Amino acid sequence: MSKFIINGGNPIHGEIDVQGAKNAVLPILAATILADGESVIHNCPKLRDVDKTDLVLEELGCTVRREGGTVYINPNGLCGCRICEELMRQMRSSIIFLGAIVSRCGEAVVSMPGGCPIGLRPIDLHLKALRELGVEISEKHGYIHCTSNGIRGANIHLDFPSVGATENIMLAAVISDGVTTVSNAAREPEIVDLQNFLNSMGAEIAGAGGNIIRIKGVDKLHGSEYAIMPDRIVAATYLAAAAITGGEILLNKAEPRDMGAILQVLREMGPDVKIGGDKIYLKSKGLLRSVHTVRTMPYPGFPTDIQSPFMALASLARGTSVFVENIFENRFQHVDELVRMGADIKVEGRSAVVRGVEGLQGANVVSRELRGGAALVVAALAAEGQTVISGIEYIDRGYENIENYLGSCGADIKRA
Ligand code: EPZ
């Protein structure tokens, strides 16, 4: 298994073009099967999760071709409606295909996605919403079997603003009879990107980004050409890398408007952060200050996906910071590894109390999930001595060539 070998202490200095957003491209790739022709997706990041999604598309009978950052998907050969257990277990977020497959094929059979390191990841809200759209669903032998004689519009209220459930509803209802409204919808920017892509295919959706989305069903969708939005979580991770190493960084191709809560916490911790157009500039200004309390919340609150990299940052801040993880039940696995590097962190239920220390020491640490792994990279960049991070296949799920981007800004990081 490959590892990252990082010798800490080099300040990050340089520029990075932010990659396309993993959590936007996955539902948009699922949406391409609804078209009656080829779609062209630009700014598609090179990630393990995107590779897995390409495999799902091919398993369904689509042709997928990648040229650099552009992917061409032609669904005309679509002949399947099943996603096998192996693929579902490798990437549980393939559940996002459910609504699109049952809409396109009238049937969908997927293996239960199961949980992942950060939590049980139930899909009850997805299934409840699909049933309200007229989909018959049976769950047996570890498989979910959906059938539909045509999706009919419905007024759906989500008990929790679930990102995936909101996206599955949009993908199921976009081609349908009638109007579907989703109240208490997730408001993440990736939902807006999905709406914009679907509308570019001929859909009639409005309201994404707010908590009520209105989907006027249409008869068909055509292929479209679209560029994926910037990845706000990857952008925030690189800002944390510059802040923790006392450096400075200019991010290009970013979207600062999606990052209000993130930039507010960063400024509270001391760095000078300037934004303009698609750029974000951060310059460290000496010692980091602790942040009183960071609560992860649905958008526009502080994103759960950046909790762990910012906890690494706070571990070297002067004072005590408290992180409250309200979204996933098991998203503190990076704590033990940060403590192994000398951090002073105590977990009490959903809260982690981080007391700033003078310095971190390099150590052998294990990445157990995507964003926890990113936190270990951030910590290792500032640690004294060498850190060896194993389990980096998790990091590759969401960060494109992270060692090249950070290495181009002065970090001493190698993939072994
Ligand atoms: C998406 O996951 C993202 N993944 C996650 O990013 C992100 O952390 C999460 O949204 C929250 O922003 C993708 O977009 C591929 P949810 P998703 O449904 O859709 C509960 C990363 O690191 N829930 O909004 O699974 C659930 O248990 C990943 O890039 C139900 O109870 O998130 C959780 O507590 C990690 N029943 C909460 O809602 C359901 O049917 C948020 O889940 C669905 C969700």
PDB file of N, CA, C and O and ligand atoms in Angstrom, residues 22-24 26-27 49 92-93 95-96 116 118-127 160-167 186 188 190 231-233 297-299 303-305 326-329 331 350 369-371 398, ligand 1:
ATOM      1  N   LYS A  22     -15.423  17.193  -6.187  1.00  0.00           N
ATOM      2  CA  LYS A  22     -15.820  15.779  -6.171  1.00  0.00           C
ATOM      3  C   LYS A  22     -17.321  15.661  -5.927  1.00  0.00           C
ATOM      4  O   LYS A  22     -18.013  14.909  -6.620  1.00  0.00           O
ATOM      5  N   ASN A  23     -17.848  16.407  -4.964  1.00  0.00           N
ATOM      6  CA  ASN A  23     -19.244  16.216  -4.569  1.00  0.00           C
ATOM      7  C   ASN A  23     -20.239  16.897  -5.498  1.00  0.00           C
ATOM      8  O   ASN A  23     -21.444  16.787  -5.300  1.00  0.00           O
ATOM      9  N   ALA A  24     -19.699  17.570  -6.523  1.00  0.00           N
ATOM     10  CA  ALA A  24     -20.566  18.065  -7.608  1.00  0.00           C
ATOM     11  C   ALA A  24     -20.498  17.117  -8.801  1.00  0.00           C
ATOM     12  O   ALA A  24     -21.520  16.792  -9.419  1.00  0.00           O
ATOM     13  N   LEU A  26     -19.884  13.895  -8.963  1.00  0.00           N
ATOM     14  CA  LEU A  26     -20.487  12.556  -8.829  1.00  0.00           C
ATOM     15  C   LEU A  26     -21.973  12.566  -9.205  1.00  0.00           C
ATOM     16  O   LEU A  26     -22.396  11.796 -10.070  1.00  0.00           O
ATOM     17  N   PRO A  27     -22.815  13.454  -8.620  1.00  0.00           N
ATOM     18  CA  PRO A  27     -24.218  13.459  -9.061  1.00  0.00           C
ATOM     19  C   PRO A  27     -24.390  13.909 -10.510  1.00  0.00           C
ATOM     20  O   PRO A  27     -25.310  13.465 -11.207  1.00  0.00           O
ATOM     21  N   ASP A  49     -12.710   8.246  -6.675  1.00  0.00           N
ATOM     22  CA  ASP A  49     -14.182   8.170  -6.674  1.00  0.00           C
ATOM     23  C   ASP A  49     -14.763   8.453  -8.055  1.00  0.00           C
ATOM     24  O   ASP A  49     -15.803   7.900  -8.430  1.00  0.00           O
ATOM     25  N   ARG A  92     -19.915   3.875  -1.655  1.00  0.00           N
ATOM     26  CA  ARG A  92     -21.312   3.880  -1.221  1.00  0.00           C
ATOM     27  C   ARG A  92     -22.076   5.054  -1.829  1.00  0.00           C
ATOM     28  O   ARG A  92     -23.277   5.015  -1.978  1.00  0.00           O
ATOM     29  N   SER A  93     -21.331   6.104  -2.253  1.00  0.00           N
ATOM     30  CA  SER A  93     -22.065   7.266  -2.780  1.00  0.00           C
ATOM     31  C   SER A  93     -22.631   6.980  -4.179  1.00  0.00           C
ATOM     32  O   SER A  93     -23.290   7.830  -4.757  1.00  0.00           O
ATOM     33  N   ILE A  95     -25.034   5.387  -4.514  1.00  0.00           N
ATOM     34  CA  ILE A  95     -26.482   5.399  -4.274  1.00  0.00           C
ATOM     35  C   ILE A  95     -27.131   6.574  -5.009  1.00  0.00           C
ATOM     36  O   ILE A  95     -28.330   6.567  -5.283  1.00  0.00           O
ATOM     37  N   ILE A  96     -26.323   7.540  -5.386  1.00  0.00           N
ATOM     38  CA  ILE A  96     -26.822   8.735  -6.070  1.00  0.00           C
ATOM     39  C   ILE A  96     -27.362   8.390  -7.464  1.00  0.00           C
ATOM     40  O   ILE A  96     -28.099   9.144  -8.069  1.00  0.00           O
ATOM     41  N   CYS A 116     -19.716   3.492   6.320  1.00  0.00           N
ATOM     42  CA  CYS A 116     -18.328   3.773   5.956  1.00  0.00           C
ATOM     43  C   CYS A 116     -17.642   4.178   7.259  1.00  0.00           C
ATOM     44  O   CYS A 116     -18.290   4.292   8.309  1.00  0.00           O
ATOM     45  N   ILE A 118     -16.974   6.862   8.608  1.00  0.00           N
ATOM     46  CA  ILE A 118     -17.419   8.039   9.388  1.00  0.00           C
ATOM     47  C   ILE A 118     -18.826   7.874   9.930  1.00  0.00           C
ATOM     48  O   ILE A 118     -19.305   8.700  10.716  1.00  0.00           O
ATOM     49  N   GLY A 119     -19.498   6.803   9.524  1.00  0.00           N
ATOM     50  CA  GLY A 119     -20.822   6.640  10.107  1.00  0.00           C
ATOM     51  C   GLY A 119     -21.660   5.595   9.396  1.00  0.00           C
ATOM     52  O   GLY A 119     -21.250   5.037   8.374  1.00  0.00           O
ATOM     53  N   LEU A 120     -22.865   5.352   9.913  1.00  0.00           N
ATOM     54  CA  LEU A 120     -23.758   4.322   9.366  1.00  0.00           C
ATOM     55  C   LEU A 120     -24.281   4.711   7.991  1.00  0.00           C
ATOM     56  O   LEU A 120     -24.606   3.864   7.171  1.00  0.00           O
ATOM     57  N   ARG A 121     -24.379   5.983   7.734  1.00  0.00           N
ATOM     58  CA  ARG A 121     -24.805   6.517   6.440  1.00  0.00           C
ATOM     59  C   ARG A 121     -26.143   5.910   5.972  1.00  0.00           C
ATOM     60  O   ARG A 121     -26.256   5.300   4.921  1.00  0.00           O
ATOM     61  N   PRO A 122     -27.197   6.015   6.785  1.00  0.00           N
ATOM     62  CA  PRO A 122     -28.499   5.462   6.374  1.00  0.00           C
ATOM     63  C   PRO A 122     -29.009   6.137   5.103  1.00  0.00           C
ATOM     64  O   PRO A 122     -28.587   7.244   4.770  1.00  0.00           O
ATOM     65  N   ILE A 123     -29.928   5.469   4.404  1.00  0.00           N
ATOM     66  CA  ILE A 123     -30.515   6.062   3.191  1.00  0.00           C
ATOM     67  C   ILE A 123     -32.042   6.089   3.296  1.00  0.00           C
ATOM     68  O   ILE A 123     -32.756   6.158   2.284  1.00  0.00           O
ATOM     69  N   ASP A 124     -32.550   6.086   4.525  1.00  0.00           N
ATOM     70  CA  ASP A 124     -34.012   6.090   4.724  1.00  0.00           C
ATOM     71  C   ASP A 124     -34.684   7.293   4.080  1.00  0.00           C
ATOM     72  O   ASP A 124     -35.769   7.181   3.492  1.00  0.00           O
ATOM     73  N   LEU A 125     -34.035   8.443   4.106  1.00  0.00           N
ATOM     74  CA  LEU A 125     -34.648   9.649   3.507  1.00  0.00           C
ATOM     75  C   LEU A 125     -34.717   9.524   1.987  1.00  0.00           C
ATOM     76  O   LEU A 125     -35.682   9.959   1.352  1.00  0.00           O
ATOM     77  N   HIS A 126     -33.697   8.888   1.398  1.00  0.00           N
ATOM     78  CA  HIS A 126     -33.698   8.653  -0.055  1.00  0.00           C
ATOM     79  C   HIS A 126     -34.909   7.781  -0.420  1.00  0.00           C
ATOM     80  O   HIS A 126     -35.678   8.100  -1.329  1.00  0.00           O
ATOM     81  N   LEU A 127     -35.054   6.660   0.306  1.00  0.00           N
ATOM     82  CA  LEU A 127     -36.080   5.660  -0.055  1.00  0.00           C
ATOM     83  C   LEU A 127     -37.478   6.211   0.200  1.00  0.00           C
ATOM     84  O   LEU A 127     -38.388   6.045  -0.609  1.00  0.00           O
ATOM     85  N   PHE A 160     -34.358  15.807   7.329  1.00  0.00           N
ATOM     86  CA  PHE A 160     -33.028  16.402   7.501  1.00  0.00           C
ATOM     87  C   PHE A 160     -32.570  16.874   6.120  1.00  0.00           C
ATOM     88  O   PHE A 160     -32.857  16.198   5.127  1.00  0.00           O
ATOM     89  N   PRO A 161     -31.921  18.017   5.988  1.00  0.00           N
ATOM     90  CA  PRO A 161     -31.504  18.494   4.664  1.00  0.00           C
ATOM     91  C   PRO A 161     -30.360  17.641   4.104  1.00  0.00           C
ATOM     92  O   PRO A 161     -29.217  18.100   3.980  1.00  0.00           O
ATOM     93  N   SER A 162     -30.686  16.410   3.754  1.00  0.00           N
ATOM     94  CA  SER A 162     -29.681  15.465   3.256  1.00  0.00           C
ATOM     95  C   SER A 162     -29.245  15.838   1.842  1.00  0.00           C
ATOM     96  O   SER A 162     -30.089  15.971   0.937  1.00  0.00           O
ATOM     97  N   VAL A 163     -27.942  15.953   1.637  1.00  0.00           N
ATOM     98  CA  VAL A 163     -27.397  16.279   0.309  1.00  0.00           C
ATOM     99  C   VAL A 163     -27.764  15.181  -0.682  1.00  0.00           C
ATOM    100  O   VAL A 163     -28.352  15.440  -1.738  1.00  0.00           O
ATOM    101  N   GLY A 164     -27.461  13.954  -0.331  1.00  0.00           N
ATOM    102  CA  GLY A 164     -27.700  12.838  -1.260  1.00  0.00           C
ATOM    103  C   GLY A 164     -29.168  12.634  -1.555  1.00  0.00           C
ATOM    104  O   GLY A 164     -29.566  12.385  -2.706  1.00  0.00           O
ATOM    105  N   ALA A 165     -30.003  12.760  -0.519  1.00  0.00           N
ATOM    106  CA  ALA A 165     -31.447  12.559  -0.743  1.00  0.00           C
ATOM    107  C   ALA A 165     -31.989  13.660  -1.651  1.00  0.00           C
ATOM    108  O   ALA A 165     -32.781  13.394  -2.569  1.00  0.00           O
ATOM    109  N   THR A 166     -31.542  14.910  -1.417  1.00  0.00           N
ATOM    110  CA  THR A 166     -31.974  16.011  -2.285  1.00  0.00           C
ATOM    111  C   THR A 166     -31.591  15.731  -3.741  1.00  0.00           C
ATOM    112  O   THR A 166     -32.400  15.893  -4.656  1.00  0.00           O
ATOM    113  N   GLU A 167     -30.376  15.262  -3.942  1.00  0.00           N
ATOM    114  CA  GLU A 167     -29.894  14.985  -5.308  1.00  0.00           C
ATOM    115  C   GLU A 167     -30.646  13.817  -5.935  1.00  0.00           C
ATOM    116  O   GLU A 167     -31.036  13.864  -7.110  1.00  0.00           O
ATOM    117  N   ALA A 186     -31.360  20.241   0.985  1.00  0.00           N
ATOM    118  CA  ALA A 186     -29.979  20.643   1.275  1.00  0.00           C
ATOM    119  C   ALA A 186     -29.653  21.871   0.423  1.00  0.00           C
ATOM    120  O   ALA A 186     -30.140  21.988  -0.708  1.00  0.00           O
ATOM    121  N   GLU A 188     -26.402  23.018  -0.164  1.00  0.00           N
ATOM    122  CA  GLU A 188     -24.991  23.030  -0.569  1.00  0.00           C
ATOM    123  C   GLU A 188     -24.804  23.549  -1.996  1.00  0.00           C
ATOM    124  O   GLU A 188     -25.648  23.283  -2.880  1.00  0.00           O
ATOM    125  N   GLU A 190     -23.074  22.370  -4.277  1.00  0.00           N
ATOM    126  CA  GLU A 190     -23.042  21.247  -5.221  1.00  0.00           C
ATOM    127  C   GLU A 190     -24.450  20.925  -5.731  1.00  0.00           C
ATOM    128  O   GLU A 190     -24.622  20.420  -6.830  1.00  0.00           O
ATOM    129  N   ASP A 231     -13.821  22.861  -6.062  1.00  0.00           N
ATOM    130  CA  ASP A 231     -14.001  22.066  -4.839  1.00  0.00           C
ATOM    131  C   ASP A 231     -13.661  22.932  -3.621  1.00  0.00           C
ATOM    132  O   ASP A 231     -12.490  23.191  -3.335  1.00  0.00           O
ATOM    133  N   ARG A 232     -14.687  23.312  -2.857  1.00  0.00           N
ATOM    134  CA  ARG A 232     -14.498  24.234  -1.737  1.00  0.00           C
ATOM    135  C   ARG A 232     -13.757  23.574  -0.572  1.00  0.00           C
ATOM    136  O   ARG A 232     -13.078  24.240   0.207  1.00  0.00           O
ATOM    137  N   ILE A 233     -13.897  22.240  -0.470  1.00  0.00           N
ATOM    138  CA  ILE A 233     -13.257  21.524   0.637  1.00  0.00           C
ATOM    139  C   ILE A 233     -11.765  21.373   0.351  1.00  0.00           C
ATOM    140  O   ILE A 233     -10.913  21.567   1.223  1.00  0.00           O
ATOM    141  N   MET A 297     -22.349  22.067  10.512  1.00  0.00           N
ATOM    142  CA  MET A 297     -23.789  22.187  10.241  1.00  0.00           C
ATOM    143  C   MET A 297     -24.034  22.024   8.752  1.00  0.00           C
ATOM    144  O   MET A 297     -23.107  22.188   7.943  1.00  0.00           O
ATOM    145  N   PRO A 298     -25.272  21.743   8.361  1.00  0.00           N
ATOM    146  CA  PRO A 298     -25.588  21.780   6.926  1.00  0.00           C
ATOM    147  C   PRO A 298     -25.285  23.173   6.370  1.00  0.00           C
ATOM    148  O   PRO A 298     -25.269  24.153   7.110  1.00  0.00           O
ATOM    149  N   TYR A 299     -25.006  23.239   5.070  1.00  0.00           N
ATOM    150  CA  TYR A 299     -24.723  24.524   4.433  1.00  0.00           C
ATOM    151  C   TYR A 299     -25.889  25.500   4.662  1.00  0.00           C
ATOM    152  O   TYR A 299     -27.044  25.071   4.640  1.00  0.00           O
ATOM    153  N   PRO A 303     -18.749  23.405   7.157  1.00  0.00           N
ATOM    154  CA  PRO A 303     -18.888  22.069   6.574  1.00  0.00           C
ATOM    155  C   PRO A 303     -18.202  20.979   7.388  1.00  0.00           C
ATOM    156  O   PRO A 303     -17.052  21.120   7.796  1.00  0.00           O
ATOM    157  N   THR A 304     -18.884  19.867   7.577  1.00  0.00           N
ATOM    158  CA  THR A 304     -18.297  18.730   8.290  1.00  0.00           C
ATOM    159  C   THR A 304     -17.030  18.239   7.599  1.00  0.00           C
ATOM    160  O   THR A 304     -16.098  17.761   8.254  1.00  0.00           O
ATOM    161  N   ASP A 305     -16.942  18.388   6.281  1.00  0.00           N
ATOM    162  CA  ASP A 305     -15.797  17.839   5.542  1.00  0.00           C
ATOM    163  C   ASP A 305     -14.500  18.567   5.839  1.00  0.00           C
ATOM    164  O   ASP A 305     -13.422  18.057   5.530  1.00  0.00           O
ATOM    165  N   ASN A 326     -21.694  17.710  14.308  1.00  0.00           N
ATOM    166  CA  ASN A 326     -23.150  17.478  14.367  1.00  0.00           C
ATOM    167  C   ASN A 326     -23.677  16.634  13.215  1.00  0.00           C
ATOM    168  O   ASN A 326     -24.852  16.276  13.209  1.00  0.00           O
ATOM    169  N   ILE A 327     -22.869  16.347  12.220  1.00  0.00           N
ATOM    170  CA  ILE A 327     -23.399  15.696  11.018  1.00  0.00           C
ATOM    171  C   ILE A 327     -23.167  14.188  11.032  1.00  0.00           C
ATOM    172  O   ILE A 327     -24.091  13.407  10.801  1.00  0.00           O
ATOM    173  N   PHE A 328     -21.937  13.754  11.269  1.00  0.00           N
ATOM    174  CA  PHE A 328     -21.647  12.310  11.262  1.00  0.00           C
ATOM    175  C   PHE A 328     -21.219  11.855  12.646  1.00  0.00           C
ATOM    176  O   PHE A 328     -20.552  12.584  13.377  1.00  0.00           O
ATOM    177  N   GLU A 329     -21.578  10.596  12.965  1.00  0.00           N
ATOM    178  CA  GLU A 329     -21.393  10.120  14.342  1.00  0.00           C
ATOM    179  C   GLU A 329     -19.995   9.596  14.636  1.00  0.00           C
ATOM    180  O   GLU A 329     -19.657   9.326  15.770  1.00  0.00           O
ATOM    181  N   ARG A 331     -16.682  10.881  13.261  1.00  0.00           N
ATOM    182  CA  ARG A 331     -15.789  11.638  12.399  1.00  0.00           C
ATOM    183  C   ARG A 331     -14.627  12.259  13.194  1.00  0.00           C
ATOM    184  O   ARG A 331     -14.138  13.316  12.889  1.00  0.00           O
ATOM    185  N   ARG A 350     -19.729  14.150  20.955  1.00  0.00           N
ATOM    186  CA  ARG A 350     -19.660  14.801  19.639  1.00  0.00           C
ATOM    187  C   ARG A 350     -18.711  16.007  19.655  1.00  0.00           C
ATOM    188  O   ARG A 350     -18.586  16.709  18.656  1.00  0.00           O
ATOM    189  N   GLU A 369      -9.961   7.573   6.747  1.00  0.00           N
ATOM    190  CA  GLU A 369     -11.027   8.061   5.868  1.00  0.00           C
ATOM    191  C   GLU A 369     -10.514   9.322   5.178  1.00  0.00           C
ATOM    192  O   GLU A 369      -9.501   9.888   5.586  1.00  0.00           O
ATOM    193  N   LEU A 370     -11.230   9.758   4.185  1.00  0.00           N
ATOM    194  CA  LEU A 370     -10.756  10.797   3.275  1.00  0.00           C
ATOM    195  C   LEU A 370     -10.301  12.069   3.973  1.00  0.00           C
ATOM    196  O   LEU A 370      -9.146  12.491   3.873  1.00  0.00           O
ATOM    197  N   ARG A 371     -11.173  12.714   4.717  1.00  0.00           N
ATOM    198  CA  ARG A 371     -10.852  14.039   5.245  1.00  0.00           C
ATOM    199  C   ARG A 371      -9.972  13.938   6.494  1.00  0.00           C
ATOM    200  O   ARG A 371      -9.147  14.819   6.748  1.00  0.00           O
ATOM    201  N   GLY A 398     -10.425  11.942  -2.849  1.00  0.00           N
ATOM    202  CA  GLY A 398     -10.979  13.291  -2.948  1.00  0.00           C
ATOM    203  C   GLY A 398      -9.994  14.372  -3.326  1.00  0.00           C
ATOM    204  O   GLY A 398     -10.395  15.491  -3.639  1.00  0.00           O
TER     205      GLY A 398
HETATM  206  C1  EPZ B   1     -22.604  14.301   1.137  1.00  0.00           C
HETATM  207  O1  EPZ B   1     -22.800  13.038   1.760  1.00  0.00           O
HETATM  208  C2  EPZ B   1     -21.126  14.377   0.797  1.00  0.00           C
HETATM  209  N1  EPZ B   1     -20.773  13.292  -0.120  1.00  0.00           N
HETATM  210  C3  EPZ B   1     -20.302  14.251   2.075  1.00  0.00           C
HETATM  211  O2  EPZ B   1     -18.929  14.400   1.708  1.00  0.00           O
HETATM  212  C4  EPZ B   1     -20.691  15.402   3.004  1.00  0.00           C
HETATM  213  O3  EPZ B   1     -19.970  15.276   4.213  1.00  0.00           O
HETATM  214  C5  EPZ B   1     -22.196  15.333   3.285  1.00  0.00           C
HETATM  215  O4  EPZ B   1     -22.920  15.378   2.030  1.00  0.00           O
HETATM  216  C6  EPZ B   1     -22.669  16.483   4.150  1.00  0.00           C
HETATM  217  O5  EPZ B   1     -22.378  17.691   3.519  1.00  0.00           O
HETATM  218  C7  EPZ B   1     -21.068  13.426  -1.450  1.00  0.00           C
HETATM  219  O6  EPZ B   1     -21.637  14.416  -1.874  1.00  0.00           O
HETATM  220  C8  EPZ B   1     -20.635  12.304  -2.341  1.00  0.00           C
HETATM  221  P1  EPZ B   1     -26.130  13.678   3.873  1.00  0.00           P
HETATM  222  P2  EPZ B   1     -24.314  12.506   2.028  1.00  0.00           P
HETATM  223  O7  EPZ B   1     -27.132  12.791   3.237  1.00  0.00           O
HETATM  224  O8  EPZ B   1     -25.178  12.892   0.909  1.00  0.00           O
HETATM  225  C9  EPZ B   1     -28.076  11.580   7.659  1.00  0.00           C
HETATM  226  C10 EPZ B   1     -16.650  13.837   1.660  1.00  0.00           C
HETATM  227  O9  EPZ B   1     -15.766  13.729   2.528  1.00  0.00           O
HETATM  228  N2  EPZ B   1     -28.945  10.881   6.688  1.00  0.00           N
HETATM  229  O10 EPZ B   1     -26.298  15.157   3.806  1.00  0.00           O
HETATM  230  O11 EPZ B   1     -24.236  11.076   2.414  1.00  0.00           O
HETATM  231  C11 EPZ B   1     -26.653  11.032   7.633  1.00  0.00           C
HETATM  232  O12 EPZ B   1     -26.546   9.907   8.477  1.00  0.00           O
HETATM  233  C12 EPZ B   1     -18.036  13.286   1.933  1.00  0.00           C
HETATM  234  O13 EPZ B   1     -16.491  14.387   0.536  1.00  0.00           O
HETATM  235  C13 EPZ B   1     -29.989  10.095   7.161  1.00  0.00           C
HETATM  236  O14 EPZ B   1     -30.189   9.964   8.368  1.00  0.00           O
HETATM  237  O15 EPZ B   1     -24.672  13.363   3.314  1.00  0.00           O
HETATM  238  C14 EPZ B   1     -25.842  12.176   8.143  1.00  0.00           C
HETATM  239  O16 EPZ B   1     -25.889  12.180   9.564  1.00  0.00           O
HETATM  240  C15 EPZ B   1     -18.172  12.678   3.316  1.00  0.00           C
HETATM  241  N3  EPZ B   1     -30.770   9.446   6.260  1.00  0.00           N
HETATM  242  C16 EPZ B   1     -26.584  13.409   7.640  1.00  0.00           C
HETATM  243  O17 EPZ B   1     -27.899  12.954   7.269  1.00  0.00           O
HETATM  244  C17 EPZ B   1     -30.581   9.559   4.915  1.00  0.00           C
HETATM  245  O18 EPZ B   1     -31.346   8.964   4.137  1.00  0.00           O
HETATM  246  C18 EPZ B   1     -25.942  14.084   6.443  1.00  0.00           C
HETATM  247  O19 EPZ B   1     -25.968  13.181   5.395  1.00  0.00           O
HETATM  248  C19 EPZ B   1     -29.507  10.352   4.458  1.00  0.00           C
HETATM  249  C20 EPZ B   1     -28.704  11.015   5.355  1.00  0.00           C
END
